[in-house]
Every structure is written in structure tokens, then in C-alpha cells.
Amino acid sequence: MCTVTLSYDKNDKVANAKLVALLSTGLFVQLDTQEDVDIDYSDPSLYEVDPALPKIDRDMTPEELEKMIIEDLHSIYKTRYAV
């Protein structure tokens, strides 16, 4: 299991729409409070970068990153139009 913490402005309609879209993929669930997770933030392994991850040699725009993620999801789940 992996826990991802997102910070966003709850009053921002675009941020809320993107969160809804992310949660609708079924890959993530929203926990109600920070107390729902037991994370030791002092653990240095939380901040290590997995060497198996591909190296990106440039900054990506949010649109480029979104396209890359969607293509990966299509490849993993063998779907084309589900996401």
C-alpha cells in the first residue's frame, strides 16, 4: 500500500474537479482525516527516489505529464477509452 498526500485549495473548482477525476479512476481512495494513516514522516526511506523509475531529463508541463500518465494507464489496464 502507498499513501499519497495532496494539498490543494478546497475552494478552487479546477482543483476539486481534478481530484474527482483522479479518484474516479479507482486507483486512489480519499481518507477523511490525517489520523486515518500511520506514517512516520521522520523515516528517510519515504524521501528516497526509486532507481527503477525512468529519469526525466526535462521539466514537463502538466498537460505532458497528464498525457504520459494516461498512456501508461491505458497500457497497464489494456484499455483505450476508460480514462
Short mmCIF file of N, CA and C in Angstrom, two decimals:
data_model
loop_
_atom_site.label_atom_id
_atom_site.label_comp_id
_atom_site.label_asym_id
_atom_site.label_seq_id
_atom_site.Cartn_x
_atom_site.Cartn_y
_atom_site.Cartn_z
N MET A 1 0.84 -1.17 0.00
CA MET A 1 0.00 0.00 0.00
C MET A 1 0.88 1.24 0.00
N CYS A 2 0.42 2.27 -0.63
CA CYS A 2 1.14 3.53 -0.69
C CYS A 2 0.17 4.64 -0.31
N THR A 3 0.64 5.60 0.43
CA THR A 3 -0.19 6.74 0.79
C THR A 3 0.36 7.97 0.11
N VAL A 4 -0.51 8.69 -0.58
CA VAL A 4 -0.14 9.93 -1.25
C VAL A 4 -0.92 11.04 -0.59
N THR A 5 -0.24 12.08 -0.19
CA THR A 5 -0.89 13.22 0.44
C THR A 5 -0.89 14.38 -0.53
N LEU A 6 -2.07 14.91 -0.80
CA LEU A 6 -2.21 16.05 -1.69
C LEU A 6 -2.67 17.25 -0.89
N SER A 7 -2.09 18.39 -1.21
CA SER A 7 -2.56 19.66 -0.63
C SER A 7 -3.13 20.49 -1.76
N TYR A 8 -4.30 21.03 -1.54
CA TYR A 8 -4.93 21.86 -2.57
C TYR A 8 -5.93 22.78 -1.91
N ASP A 9 -6.31 23.80 -2.64
CA ASP A 9 -7.29 24.77 -2.17
C ASP A 9 -8.69 24.18 -2.39
N LYS A 10 -9.37 23.86 -1.32
CA LYS A 10 -10.70 23.25 -1.43
C LYS A 10 -11.72 24.17 -2.09
N ASN A 11 -11.42 25.46 -2.17
CA ASN A 11 -12.33 26.41 -2.81
C ASN A 11 -12.05 26.56 -4.31
N ASP A 12 -10.98 25.92 -4.79
CA ASP A 12 -10.61 26.01 -6.20
C ASP A 12 -11.39 24.96 -6.99
N LYS A 13 -12.28 25.41 -7.87
CA LYS A 13 -13.15 24.49 -8.61
C LYS A 13 -12.35 23.57 -9.52
N VAL A 14 -11.29 24.08 -10.14
CA VAL A 14 -10.47 23.25 -11.03
C VAL A 14 -9.76 22.16 -10.22
N ALA A 15 -9.21 22.53 -9.07
CA ALA A 15 -8.53 21.55 -8.22
C ALA A 15 -9.50 20.47 -7.77
N ASN A 16 -10.71 20.86 -7.40
CA ASN A 16 -11.72 19.89 -6.98
C ASN A 16 -12.10 18.97 -8.13
N ALA A 17 -12.24 19.51 -9.32
CA ALA A 17 -12.61 18.69 -10.48
C ALA A 17 -11.51 17.69 -10.80
N LYS A 18 -10.26 18.13 -10.70
CA LYS A 18 -9.15 17.21 -10.97
C LYS A 18 -9.06 16.12 -9.90
N LEU A 19 -9.35 16.48 -8.65
CA LEU A 19 -9.35 15.48 -7.59
C LEU A 19 -10.45 14.45 -7.83
N VAL A 20 -11.62 14.89 -8.22
CA VAL A 20 -12.73 13.98 -8.52
C VAL A 20 -12.34 13.05 -9.67
N ALA A 21 -11.69 13.60 -10.69
CA ALA A 21 -11.26 12.79 -11.83
C ALA A 21 -10.23 11.75 -11.39
N LEU A 22 -9.31 12.15 -10.54
CA LEU A 22 -8.29 11.24 -10.05
C LEU A 22 -8.91 10.11 -9.23
N LEU A 23 -9.82 10.47 -8.34
CA LEU A 23 -10.47 9.47 -7.50
C LEU A 23 -11.38 8.55 -8.32
N SER A 24 -11.94 9.07 -9.41
CA SER A 24 -12.85 8.25 -10.22
C SER A 24 -12.13 7.15 -10.98
N THR A 25 -10.79 7.22 -11.06
CA THR A 25 -10.05 6.15 -11.72
C THR A 25 -10.09 4.86 -10.90
N GLY A 26 -10.37 4.99 -9.60
CA GLY A 26 -10.39 3.82 -8.74
C GLY A 26 -9.02 3.43 -8.24
N LEU A 27 -7.99 4.15 -8.67
CA LEU A 27 -6.63 3.84 -8.24
C LEU A 27 -6.32 4.41 -6.86
N PHE A 28 -7.12 5.38 -6.44
CA PHE A 28 -6.90 6.05 -5.17
C PHE A 28 -8.21 6.14 -4.40
N VAL A 29 -8.11 6.22 -3.09
CA VAL A 29 -9.27 6.48 -2.24
C VAL A 29 -8.93 7.67 -1.35
N GLN A 30 -9.94 8.39 -0.95
CA GLN A 30 -9.74 9.56 -0.11
C GLN A 30 -10.01 9.19 1.33
N LEU A 31 -9.05 9.47 2.20
CA LEU A 31 -9.22 9.27 3.63
C LEU A 31 -9.75 10.56 4.23
N ASP A 32 -10.59 10.43 5.22
CA ASP A 32 -11.24 11.61 5.78
C ASP A 32 -10.31 12.50 6.60
N THR A 33 -9.44 11.89 7.37
CA THR A 33 -8.57 12.70 8.22
C THR A 33 -7.16 12.18 8.18
N GLN A 34 -6.25 13.00 8.61
CA GLN A 34 -4.84 12.60 8.68
C GLN A 34 -4.65 11.46 9.69
N GLU A 35 -5.57 11.33 10.63
CA GLU A 35 -5.46 10.29 11.64
C GLU A 35 -5.68 8.89 11.06
N ASP A 36 -6.23 8.82 9.84
CA ASP A 36 -6.50 7.52 9.22
C ASP A 36 -5.23 6.81 8.78
N VAL A 37 -4.13 7.50 8.71
CA VAL A 37 -2.88 6.89 8.27
C VAL A 37 -1.85 6.96 9.38
N ASP A 38 -1.01 5.95 9.43
CA ASP A 38 0.03 5.88 10.44
C ASP A 38 1.37 5.98 9.71
N ILE A 39 1.86 7.20 9.52
CA ILE A 39 3.08 7.42 8.76
C ILE A 39 4.12 8.07 9.67
N ASP A 40 5.31 7.51 9.64
CA ASP A 40 6.43 8.10 10.36
C ASP A 40 7.18 9.00 9.39
N TYR A 41 6.88 10.29 9.41
CA TYR A 41 7.48 11.22 8.45
C TYR A 41 8.97 11.43 8.68
N SER A 42 9.51 10.95 9.78
CA SER A 42 10.94 11.08 10.01
C SER A 42 11.73 9.94 9.35
N ASP A 43 11.02 8.96 8.79
CA ASP A 43 11.67 7.84 8.11
C ASP A 43 12.29 8.32 6.80
N PRO A 44 13.63 8.28 6.68
CA PRO A 44 14.27 8.80 5.47
C PRO A 44 13.91 8.01 4.20
N SER A 45 13.49 6.77 4.34
CA SER A 45 13.15 5.98 3.15
C SER A 45 11.91 6.54 2.43
N LEU A 46 11.12 7.34 3.12
CA LEU A 46 9.96 7.96 2.48
C LEU A 46 10.37 8.94 1.39
N TYR A 47 11.58 9.45 1.50
CA TYR A 47 12.02 10.51 0.60
C TYR A 47 13.03 10.02 -0.44
N GLU A 48 13.25 8.71 -0.49
CA GLU A 48 14.17 8.15 -1.48
C GLU A 48 13.47 8.04 -2.83
N VAL A 49 14.21 8.23 -3.89
CA VAL A 49 13.70 8.08 -5.24
C VAL A 49 14.01 6.66 -5.69
N ASP A 50 13.00 5.98 -6.20
CA ASP A 50 13.17 4.61 -6.69
C ASP A 50 14.07 4.64 -7.92
N PRO A 51 15.22 3.97 -7.89
CA PRO A 51 16.12 3.99 -9.05
C PRO A 51 15.52 3.31 -10.28
N ALA A 52 14.48 2.51 -10.10
CA ALA A 52 13.85 1.83 -11.23
C ALA A 52 12.96 2.78 -12.04
N LEU A 53 12.64 3.93 -11.46
CA LEU A 53 11.79 4.89 -12.17
C LEU A 53 12.58 5.52 -13.32
N PRO A 54 11.90 5.78 -14.43
CA PRO A 54 12.61 6.40 -15.55
C PRO A 54 13.06 7.82 -15.20
N LYS A 55 14.21 8.17 -15.68
CA LYS A 55 14.73 9.53 -15.46
C LYS A 55 14.12 10.46 -16.49
N ILE A 56 13.60 11.56 -16.04
CA ILE A 56 13.05 12.57 -16.95
C ILE A 56 14.07 13.69 -17.00
N ASP A 57 14.60 13.94 -18.19
CA ASP A 57 15.69 14.89 -18.32
C ASP A 57 15.24 16.33 -18.55
N ARG A 58 13.96 16.59 -18.40
CA ARG A 58 13.46 17.95 -18.58
C ARG A 58 12.21 18.14 -17.76
N ASP A 59 11.84 19.38 -17.58
CA ASP A 59 10.58 19.68 -16.90
C ASP A 59 9.43 19.41 -17.85
N MET A 60 8.37 18.86 -17.34
CA MET A 60 7.19 18.58 -18.15
C MET A 60 6.08 19.54 -17.77
N THR A 61 5.30 19.92 -18.75
CA THR A 61 4.13 20.73 -18.45
C THR A 61 3.09 19.80 -17.82
N PRO A 62 2.13 20.35 -17.09
CA PRO A 62 1.08 19.49 -16.54
C PRO A 62 0.35 18.68 -17.62
N GLU A 63 0.18 19.27 -18.78
CA GLU A 63 -0.50 18.56 -19.87
C GLU A 63 0.32 17.39 -20.38
N GLU A 64 1.65 17.59 -20.49
CA GLU A 64 2.53 16.50 -20.94
C GLU A 64 2.55 15.37 -19.91
N LEU A 65 2.60 15.74 -18.65
CA LEU A 65 2.60 14.75 -17.58
C LEU A 65 1.29 13.97 -17.56
N GLU A 66 0.17 14.68 -17.71
CA GLU A 66 -1.12 14.01 -17.75
C GLU A 66 -1.19 13.02 -18.91
N LYS A 67 -0.73 13.43 -20.08
CA LYS A 67 -0.74 12.56 -21.26
C LYS A 67 0.09 11.30 -21.01
N MET A 68 1.28 11.48 -20.40
CA MET A 68 2.14 10.34 -20.12
C MET A 68 1.47 9.37 -19.15
N ILE A 69 0.84 9.90 -18.11
CA ILE A 69 0.18 9.05 -17.11
C ILE A 69 -0.99 8.30 -17.72
N ILE A 70 -1.80 8.98 -18.51
CA ILE A 70 -2.96 8.34 -19.15
C ILE A 70 -2.50 7.24 -20.10
N GLU A 71 -1.46 7.51 -20.86
CA GLU A 71 -0.92 6.47 -21.77
C GLU A 71 -0.44 5.26 -20.99
N ASP A 72 0.22 5.50 -19.86
CA ASP A 72 0.68 4.39 -19.02
C ASP A 72 -0.51 3.60 -18.48
N LEU A 73 -1.55 4.29 -18.02
CA LEU A 73 -2.73 3.60 -17.51
C LEU A 73 -3.39 2.76 -18.60
N HIS A 74 -3.49 3.31 -19.80
CA HIS A 74 -4.07 2.55 -20.91
C HIS A 74 -3.24 1.30 -21.18
N SER A 75 -1.94 1.45 -21.13
CA SER A 75 -1.05 0.31 -21.38
C SER A 75 -1.19 -0.75 -20.28
N ILE A 76 -1.22 -0.31 -19.04
CA ILE A 76 -1.30 -1.24 -17.91
C ILE A 76 -2.62 -1.99 -17.90
N TYR A 77 -3.71 -1.27 -18.10
CA TYR A 77 -5.04 -1.88 -17.99
C TYR A 77 -5.61 -2.34 -19.33
N LYS A 78 -4.81 -2.21 -20.40
CA LYS A 78 -5.21 -2.68 -21.73
C LYS A 78 -6.54 -2.07 -22.18
N THR A 79 -6.71 -0.80 -21.87
CA THR A 79 -7.91 -0.07 -22.29
C THR A 79 -7.50 1.13 -23.10
N ARG A 80 -8.40 1.68 -23.83
CA ARG A 80 -8.06 2.86 -24.62
C ARG A 80 -8.89 4.06 -24.21
N TYR A 81 -10.15 3.85 -23.85
CA TYR A 81 -11.02 4.99 -23.61
C TYR A 81 -11.60 5.02 -22.20
N ALA A 82 -11.08 4.23 -21.29
CA ALA A 82 -11.65 4.14 -19.94
C ALA A 82 -11.29 5.33 -19.07
N VAL A 83 -10.17 5.98 -19.35
CA VAL A 83 -9.73 7.08 -18.50
C VAL A 83 -9.78 8.36 -19.29
#
